Short mmCIF file of C-alpha atoms and ligand atoms in Angstrom, two decimals:
data_model
loop_
_atom_site.label_atom_id
_atom_site.label_comp_id
_atom_site.label_asym_id
_atom_site.label_seq_id
_atom_site.Cartn_x
_atom_site.Cartn_y
_atom_site.Cartn_z
CA MET A 1 -0.01 -0.01 0.00
CA VAL A 2 1.40 3.38 -1.10
CA ARG A 3 0.05 6.69 0.06
CA LEU A 4 0.69 9.59 -2.25
CA LEU A 5 0.35 13.17 -1.08
CA ALA A 6 -0.18 15.48 -4.06
CA ILE A 7 0.02 19.25 -4.31
CA GLU A 8 -1.37 21.38 -7.10
CA THR A 9 -0.70 25.15 -7.33
CA SER A 10 -0.32 25.82 -11.06
CA CYS A 11 -2.98 28.54 -11.33
CA ASP A 12 -5.66 29.90 -9.01
CA GLU A 13 -6.72 26.75 -7.08
CA THR A 14 -4.67 25.60 -4.13
CA ALA A 15 -5.21 21.83 -3.84
CA VAL A 16 -3.97 18.93 -1.78
CA ALA A 17 -4.96 15.27 -2.06
CA ILE A 18 -3.96 12.01 -0.44
CA VAL A 19 -4.53 8.95 -2.59
CA GLU A 20 -3.84 5.34 -1.74
CA ASP A 21 -2.31 3.35 -4.56
CA LYS A 22 -3.83 3.90 -7.93
CA SER A 23 -7.15 5.52 -7.22
CA LYS A 24 -8.44 5.23 -3.65
CA ILE A 25 -8.98 8.84 -2.72
CA LEU A 26 -8.57 9.37 1.00
CA ALA A 27 -8.72 13.20 0.86
CA ASN A 28 -9.12 15.72 -1.90
CA VAL A 29 -9.31 19.34 -0.69
CA LEU A 30 -9.18 22.59 -2.56
CA ALA A 31 -9.32 26.32 -1.85
CA SER A 32 -10.48 28.40 -4.74
CA GLN A 33 -8.91 31.84 -4.95
CA ILE A 34 -11.59 33.15 -7.31
CA ASP A 35 -12.83 35.76 -4.85
CA PHE A 36 -9.37 37.35 -4.61
CA HIS A 37 -8.96 37.62 -8.38
CA LYS A 38 -12.51 38.38 -9.42
CA LYS A 39 -12.29 42.16 -9.20
CA TYR A 40 -9.32 42.19 -11.56
CA GLY A 41 -11.21 40.16 -14.16
CA GLY A 42 -8.58 37.38 -14.27
CA VAL A 43 -5.79 35.67 -12.32
CA VAL A 44 -3.23 38.04 -10.84
CA PRO A 45 -0.03 35.94 -10.67
CA GLU A 46 1.44 37.73 -7.66
CA ILE A 47 -1.76 37.27 -5.61
CA ALA A 48 -1.98 33.62 -6.71
CA SER A 49 1.54 32.90 -5.39
CA ARG A 50 0.92 34.62 -2.10
CA LYS A 51 -2.41 32.90 -1.54
CA HIS A 52 -0.91 29.45 -2.32
CA LEU A 53 1.72 30.11 0.34
CA GLU A 54 -0.89 31.12 2.91
CA LEU A 55 -3.34 28.30 2.15
CA LEU A 56 -1.09 25.26 1.64
CA PRO A 57 -0.34 24.52 5.33
CA TYR A 58 -4.08 24.60 6.17
CA LEU A 59 -5.02 22.36 3.27
CA LEU A 60 -2.34 19.87 4.19
CA GLU A 61 -3.68 19.78 7.74
CA GLU A 62 -7.23 19.36 6.45
CA ALA A 63 -6.26 16.56 4.12
CA LEU A 64 -4.49 14.72 6.96
CA LEU A 65 -7.52 15.16 9.24
CA ILE A 66 -9.97 13.90 6.61
CA SER A 67 -7.83 10.88 5.78
CA LYS A 68 -7.06 10.28 9.53
CA LEU A 69 -3.41 10.06 8.72
CA ASP A 70 -0.26 11.50 10.06
CA LEU A 71 2.54 12.87 7.89
CA LYS A 72 4.61 9.84 8.84
CA ASN A 73 2.05 7.68 6.94
CA ILE A 74 2.84 9.44 3.65
CA ASP A 75 5.05 7.42 1.27
CA VAL A 76 5.45 9.71 -1.75
CA VAL A 77 5.17 13.48 -2.29
CA ALA A 78 3.89 14.55 -5.73
CA VAL A 79 3.62 18.07 -7.10
CA THR A 80 2.70 19.81 -10.32
CA LYS A 81 5.87 21.01 -12.05
CA GLY A 82 4.17 22.77 -15.02
CA PRO A 83 2.66 24.19 -17.16
CA GLY A 84 1.35 27.13 -15.18
CA LEU A 85 2.29 30.42 -13.54
CA VAL A 86 5.93 30.21 -12.56
CA GLY A 87 5.54 31.84 -9.15
CA ALA A 88 2.49 29.77 -8.29
CA LEU A 89 4.21 26.53 -9.40
CA LEU A 90 7.32 27.39 -7.36
CA VAL A 91 5.32 27.74 -4.14
CA GLY A 92 3.91 24.24 -4.53
CA ILE A 93 7.26 22.82 -5.58
CA SER A 94 9.16 24.35 -2.61
CA PHE A 95 6.49 23.11 -0.25
CA ALA A 96 6.63 19.60 -1.72
CA LYS A 97 10.42 19.56 -1.69
CA SER A 98 10.64 20.51 1.98
CA LEU A 99 8.05 17.85 2.86
CA ALA A 100 9.87 15.15 0.88
CA TYR A 101 13.20 16.18 2.35
CA SER A 102 12.03 16.29 5.96
CA LEU A 103 10.01 13.07 5.68
CA LYS A 104 12.83 11.38 3.72
CA LYS A 105 10.33 10.27 1.05
CA PRO A 106 10.55 10.25 -2.74
CA LEU A 107 9.49 13.31 -4.72
CA ILE A 108 7.62 13.16 -8.06
CA GLY A 109 7.05 16.19 -10.32
CA VAL A 110 3.96 15.89 -12.45
CA ASN A 111 2.94 17.40 -15.82
CA HIS A 112 -0.39 19.19 -15.13
CA LEU A 113 -1.72 18.08 -18.58
CA ILE A 114 -1.01 14.46 -17.78
CA GLY A 115 -2.81 15.20 -14.50
CA HIS A 116 -5.93 16.27 -16.45
CA ILE A 117 -5.74 13.15 -18.61
CA SER A 118 -5.30 10.96 -15.50
CA ALA A 119 -8.56 12.32 -14.09
CA VAL A 120 -10.53 10.06 -16.43
CA PHE A 121 -8.74 7.01 -14.96
CA LEU A 122 -9.69 8.22 -11.48
CA SER A 123 -13.39 8.27 -12.40
CA TYR A 124 -13.15 5.05 -14.46
CA PRO A 125 -10.45 2.89 -12.90
CA ASP A 126 -11.10 0.02 -15.35
CA LEU A 127 -10.93 2.16 -18.49
CA LYS A 128 -8.42 0.77 -21.00
CA PRO A 129 -6.91 2.52 -24.01
CA PRO A 130 -6.79 2.87 -27.02
CA LEU A 131 -8.81 6.04 -26.86
CA VAL A 132 -9.17 9.49 -28.28
CA LEU A 133 -8.88 12.26 -25.74
CA LEU A 134 -10.12 15.84 -25.98
CA LEU A 135 -8.12 17.92 -23.56
CA VAL A 136 -9.82 21.27 -23.07
CA SER A 137 -8.68 23.65 -20.34
CA GLY A 138 -7.97 27.32 -19.76
CA GLY A 139 -4.58 27.10 -21.47
CA HIS A 140 -4.80 24.04 -23.75
CA THR A 141 -7.01 22.47 -26.37
CA GLN A 142 -5.74 19.30 -27.95
CA ILE A 143 -6.98 16.09 -29.50
CA ILE A 144 -4.78 13.19 -28.46
CA TYR A 145 -4.63 9.57 -29.54
CA MET A 146 -3.61 7.21 -26.74
CA ASP A 147 -2.54 3.75 -27.84
CA GLU A 148 -2.99 0.49 -25.86
CA ARG A 149 0.40 1.06 -24.21
CA MET A 150 -0.68 4.56 -23.08
CA LYS A 151 1.69 6.24 -25.49
CA MET A 152 0.26 9.52 -26.71
CA LYS A 153 0.25 11.23 -30.03
CA ILE A 154 -1.11 14.75 -30.47
CA LEU A 155 -3.42 14.82 -33.49
CA GLY A 156 -4.26 18.53 -33.33
CA ARG A 157 -4.28 21.59 -31.15
CA THR A 158 -5.54 25.15 -31.11
CA ARG A 159 -3.64 27.61 -33.24
CA ASP A 160 -4.52 30.58 -30.97
CA ASP A 161 -6.85 30.72 -27.95
CA ALA A 162 -7.65 27.65 -25.88
CA ALA A 163 -11.33 26.77 -25.52
CA GLY A 164 -11.43 27.86 -21.87
CA GLU A 165 -9.67 31.09 -22.77
CA ALA A 166 -12.36 31.77 -25.41
CA PHE A 167 -15.06 31.22 -22.77
CA ASP A 168 -13.28 33.58 -20.36
CA LYS A 169 -12.71 36.25 -22.99
CA VAL A 170 -16.26 36.15 -24.32
CA ALA A 171 -17.59 36.22 -20.73
CA ARG A 172 -15.65 39.43 -20.28
CA LEU A 173 -17.28 40.90 -23.41
CA LEU A 174 -20.62 39.97 -21.94
CA GLU A 175 -19.61 41.63 -18.64
CA LEU A 176 -19.80 38.40 -16.66
CA ASN A 177 -17.59 37.46 -13.75
CA TYR A 178 -14.30 35.56 -13.87
CA PRO A 179 -13.94 32.65 -14.55
CA GLY A 180 -16.22 32.99 -17.52
CA GLY A 181 -16.76 29.34 -18.45
CA PRO A 182 -19.17 28.47 -15.66
CA GLU A 183 -20.92 31.84 -16.00
CA ILE A 184 -21.58 31.32 -19.73
CA ASP A 185 -22.67 27.74 -19.02
CA LYS A 186 -25.26 29.02 -16.50
CA LEU A 187 -26.50 31.90 -18.64
CA ALA A 188 -26.75 29.72 -21.77
CA ARG A 189 -29.28 27.41 -20.04
CA ASN A 190 -31.86 30.22 -20.47
CA GLY A 191 -30.93 30.98 -24.02
CA ASN A 192 -31.55 29.46 -27.44
CA PRO A 193 -28.37 28.02 -29.04
CA ASN A 194 -29.77 28.47 -32.57
CA THR A 195 -30.55 32.17 -32.36
CA TYR A 196 -27.31 33.29 -33.94
CA HIS A 197 -24.78 31.49 -36.07
CA PHE A 198 -21.22 32.25 -35.02
CA PRO A 199 -18.17 30.94 -36.97
CA ARG A 200 -16.92 27.39 -36.60
CA ALA A 201 -13.32 27.89 -37.74
CA LEU A 202 -11.43 25.05 -39.42
CA MET A 203 -14.52 22.80 -39.06
CA ASN A 204 -14.28 21.47 -42.61
CA LYS A 205 -10.48 21.51 -42.85
CA ASP A 206 -8.91 18.09 -43.02
CA ASN A 207 -7.02 18.33 -39.73
CA TYR A 208 -7.61 18.23 -36.00
CA ASP A 209 -6.65 21.83 -35.29
CA PHE A 210 -8.82 24.51 -33.78
CA SER A 211 -8.96 28.30 -33.85
CA PHE A 212 -11.10 30.29 -31.49
CA SER A 213 -9.81 33.88 -31.78
CA GLY A 214 -12.04 34.68 -34.78
CA LEU A 215 -15.07 33.50 -32.85
CA LYS A 216 -14.20 35.88 -30.01
CA THR A 217 -13.77 38.76 -32.47
CA SER A 218 -17.06 38.02 -34.19
CA ILE A 219 -18.84 38.20 -30.82
CA LYS A 220 -17.13 41.50 -30.13
CA TYR A 221 -18.48 43.06 -33.30
CA PHE A 222 -21.84 41.38 -32.92
CA LEU A 223 -22.20 43.01 -29.51
CA ARG A 224 -21.20 46.39 -30.93
CA ASP A 225 -23.85 46.14 -33.66
CA ASN A 226 -26.64 44.43 -31.72
CA LYS A 227 -27.01 46.22 -28.44
CA ASP A 228 -30.48 44.79 -27.78
CA ALA A 229 -29.67 41.10 -28.33
CA LYS A 230 -30.40 38.88 -25.34
CA LYS A 231 -27.21 37.89 -23.50
CA GLU A 232 -28.65 34.43 -22.82
CA ASP A 233 -29.05 33.81 -26.57
CA ILE A 234 -25.58 35.10 -27.36
CA ALA A 235 -24.05 32.94 -24.64
CA ALA A 236 -25.95 29.86 -25.85
CA SER A 237 -25.12 30.45 -29.52
CA PHE A 238 -21.42 31.07 -28.77
CA GLN A 239 -21.24 27.94 -26.58
CA GLU A 240 -22.89 25.92 -29.36
CA ALA A 241 -20.24 27.06 -31.86
CA ILE A 242 -17.41 25.91 -29.57
CA VAL A 243 -19.10 22.65 -28.67
CA ASP A 244 -19.83 21.89 -32.34
CA VAL A 245 -16.22 22.16 -33.47
CA LEU A 246 -14.77 20.40 -30.42
CA LEU A 247 -17.01 17.40 -30.75
CA PHE A 248 -17.02 17.22 -34.56
CA LYS A 249 -13.24 16.91 -34.63
CA THR A 250 -13.01 14.58 -31.64
CA PHE A 251 -15.54 12.10 -33.07
CA LYS A 252 -13.92 12.37 -36.47
CA ALA A 253 -10.56 11.38 -34.91
CA ALA A 254 -12.16 8.38 -33.21
CA LYS A 255 -13.60 7.24 -36.53
CA GLU A 256 -10.37 7.73 -38.49
CA TYR A 257 -8.28 5.94 -35.82
CA GLY A 258 -10.85 3.17 -35.47
CA VAL A 259 -11.23 3.84 -31.76
CA GLN A 260 -14.40 2.93 -29.79
CA ARG A 261 -13.64 5.14 -26.78
CA ILE A 262 -13.54 8.90 -26.30
CA ALA A 263 -12.61 10.80 -23.13
CA LEU A 264 -13.16 14.50 -22.45
CA VAL A 265 -10.86 16.03 -19.86
CA GLY A 266 -9.90 19.48 -18.47
CA GLY A 267 -11.87 22.38 -17.04
CA VAL A 268 -14.07 22.90 -20.11
CA ALA A 269 -15.16 19.20 -19.89
CA ALA A 270 -17.27 20.48 -16.92
CA ASN A 271 -19.41 22.39 -19.45
CA SER A 272 -22.98 21.03 -19.27
CA ARG A 273 -23.78 21.53 -22.97
CA LEU A 274 -20.52 19.87 -24.05
CA ARG A 275 -21.28 16.88 -21.85
CA GLU A 276 -24.90 16.67 -23.00
CA ARG A 277 -24.07 16.91 -26.73
CA ALA A 278 -21.17 14.48 -26.35
CA PHE A 279 -23.45 11.86 -24.78
CA GLU A 280 -26.03 12.30 -27.56
CA LEU A 281 -23.37 11.88 -30.24
CA ALA A 282 -21.78 8.95 -28.48
CA LYS A 283 -25.09 7.15 -28.35
CA GLU A 284 -25.78 7.88 -31.99
CA LYS A 285 -22.36 6.75 -33.18
CA ARG A 286 -22.12 3.86 -30.68
CA ILE A 287 -18.96 5.22 -29.07
CA GLU A 288 -18.14 4.73 -25.37
CA LEU A 289 -17.83 8.15 -23.76
CA TYR A 290 -15.87 8.84 -20.58
CA ILE A 291 -15.95 12.21 -18.81
CA PRO A 292 -14.51 12.55 -15.28
CA ASP A 293 -16.73 13.63 -12.37
CA LEU A 294 -17.06 17.41 -12.38
CA LYS A 295 -14.67 17.82 -9.48
CA TYR A 296 -11.92 16.03 -11.39
CA CYS A 297 -12.41 18.06 -14.62
CA THR A 298 -11.34 21.39 -13.13
CA ASP A 299 -7.98 21.70 -11.33
CA ASN A 300 -7.56 19.40 -8.36
CA ALA A 301 -4.75 17.46 -6.66
CA ALA A 302 -6.28 13.95 -6.88
CA MET A 303 -5.54 13.92 -10.58
CA ILE A 304 -1.90 14.87 -9.84
CA ALA A 305 -1.64 11.92 -7.45
CA ARG A 306 -3.08 9.63 -10.09
CA ALA A 307 -0.51 10.78 -12.66
CA ALA A 308 2.27 10.42 -10.03
CA TRP A 309 1.21 6.83 -9.47
CA MET A 310 2.17 5.97 -13.05
CA LYS A 311 5.66 7.41 -12.49
CA TYR A 312 5.97 5.76 -9.06
CA GLU A 313 5.22 2.33 -10.66
CA LYS A 314 8.02 2.91 -13.15
CA GLY A 315 10.39 4.19 -10.49
CA GLU A 316 10.65 7.66 -12.04
CA PHE A 317 11.51 10.02 -9.19
CA ASP A 318 12.78 13.57 -9.03
CA ASP A 319 15.42 15.01 -6.77
CA LEU A 320 15.60 18.30 -4.93
CA SER A 321 16.72 20.08 -8.10
CA LEU A 322 13.13 19.83 -9.41
CA ASN A 323 12.12 23.20 -10.89
CA ALA A 324 9.00 24.79 -12.31
CA ILE A 325 8.53 24.46 -16.09
CA PRO A 326 5.94 27.11 -16.94
CA TYR A 327 5.65 26.19 -20.62
CA LEU A 328 5.79 22.43 -20.24
CA ASN A 329 3.67 20.79 -22.92
CA LEU A 330 2.60 17.37 -23.99
CA ASP A 331 4.71 16.04 -26.83
CA ASP A 332 4.23 13.31 -29.32
CA ASN A 333 5.49 10.15 -27.68
CA SER A 334 4.49 11.36 -24.22
CA TRP A 335 4.02 8.38 -21.94
CA PHE A 336 2.04 8.07 -18.84
O1 KG4 B 1 -8.49 22.80 -16.28
P1 KG4 B 1 -8.75 24.09 -15.61
O2 KG4 B 1 -9.41 24.09 -14.28
O3 KG4 B 1 -7.45 24.94 -15.48
C1 KG4 B 1 -6.47 24.96 -16.45
O4 KG4 B 1 -5.59 24.06 -16.42
O5 KG4 B 1 -6.55 25.87 -17.34
O6 KG4 B 1 -9.61 24.93 -16.66
C2 KG4 B 1 -10.04 26.21 -16.41
C3 KG4 B 1 -10.90 26.66 -17.59
C4 KG4 B 1 -11.30 28.11 -17.46
O7 KG4 B 1 -11.05 28.75 -18.71
C5 KG4 B 1 -12.79 28.02 -17.19
O8 KG4 B 1 -13.52 29.12 -17.68
C6 KG4 B 1 -13.16 26.75 -17.88
O9 KG4 B 1 -12.10 25.89 -17.67
N1 KG4 B 1 -14.39 26.16 -17.36
C7 KG4 B 1 -15.54 26.02 -18.07
C8 KG4 B 1 -16.50 25.49 -17.22
N2 KG4 B 1 -15.92 25.29 -15.95
C9 KG4 B 1 -14.61 25.68 -16.12
N3 KG4 B 1 -15.80 26.33 -19.36
C10 KG4 B 1 -17.04 26.12 -19.80
N4 KG4 B 1 -18.01 25.64 -19.02
C11 KG4 B 1 -17.80 25.31 -17.74
N5 KG4 B 1 -18.79 24.81 -16.98
ZN1 ZN B 2 -5.78 22.62 -15.28
#
């Protein structure tokens, strides 16, 4: 039995989890900093770092209390090493390093994107690749093919804004609060998605790439020229345009790669319309669809522990020279 303590501080959520072995979650706690950043309309990196530093000791204590464990029961310390805000990452990494050093336990640095992908294996422990993954977060939008040996190949990615970034930017245009994704999701429930037709860039191009910056611009000019349009209808129509392209390309990839399973991961996979449409399409096309529980879609530390487990099993550890890698990406040939 191995108990992994995981720390996630890449952006504006401070999170700590304790997971036993592969996927038995003993504690998964999180402190959202949204209220501190809201009035600035986005994440302020300096505030994020400071809040992580203030919150981490309390979250660690809470996680130990919930799991009824003592620090001496921890076997491995895992932490997000990137991508993310450099200052925010460094707070988590320094905290994890001092814990590992003082407890004399191994340290594992985790790629946050592999963390998001791991979330689906937390919610579905028996899920087996091959599968096609749609990774949609605030900073990334990629379609990935994962083979039976869990080796990954990136089939396509966004050429400009990430899907979550488009949600956040359009929310700002609609004068909604940060983060915009959940706000648009809520507003859109009272709107008609077919009221306006916004562009679906690259939809009919023979690739798996995306582009969302034109969509954002078209909403900007639409708002300038249609002051009386209902915000609910704009939100619903915008969301429909994003969901359409994301799902069209993901299901196309599954067909072309002869894959029966699709997984949606990352913060935008929490979107209710994306989930609803994905389930409809999966049923129609007889594809198995896997989307993590809501709490594992957006940033959390349990997914970091799950990703660290894979490295632990292979004996891939880090030493105290572990550093933040703010622009860390997934590459072709990435392994779990
Ligand atoms: O994965 P995540 O928590 O953090 C990153 O690694 O980026 O994703 C955050 C992004 C934000 O852009 C947020 O607006 C978006 O996910 N998001 C949503 C929803 N919940 C979070 N977008 C659309 N609908 C949602 N319900
Ligand atoms: Zn994330």
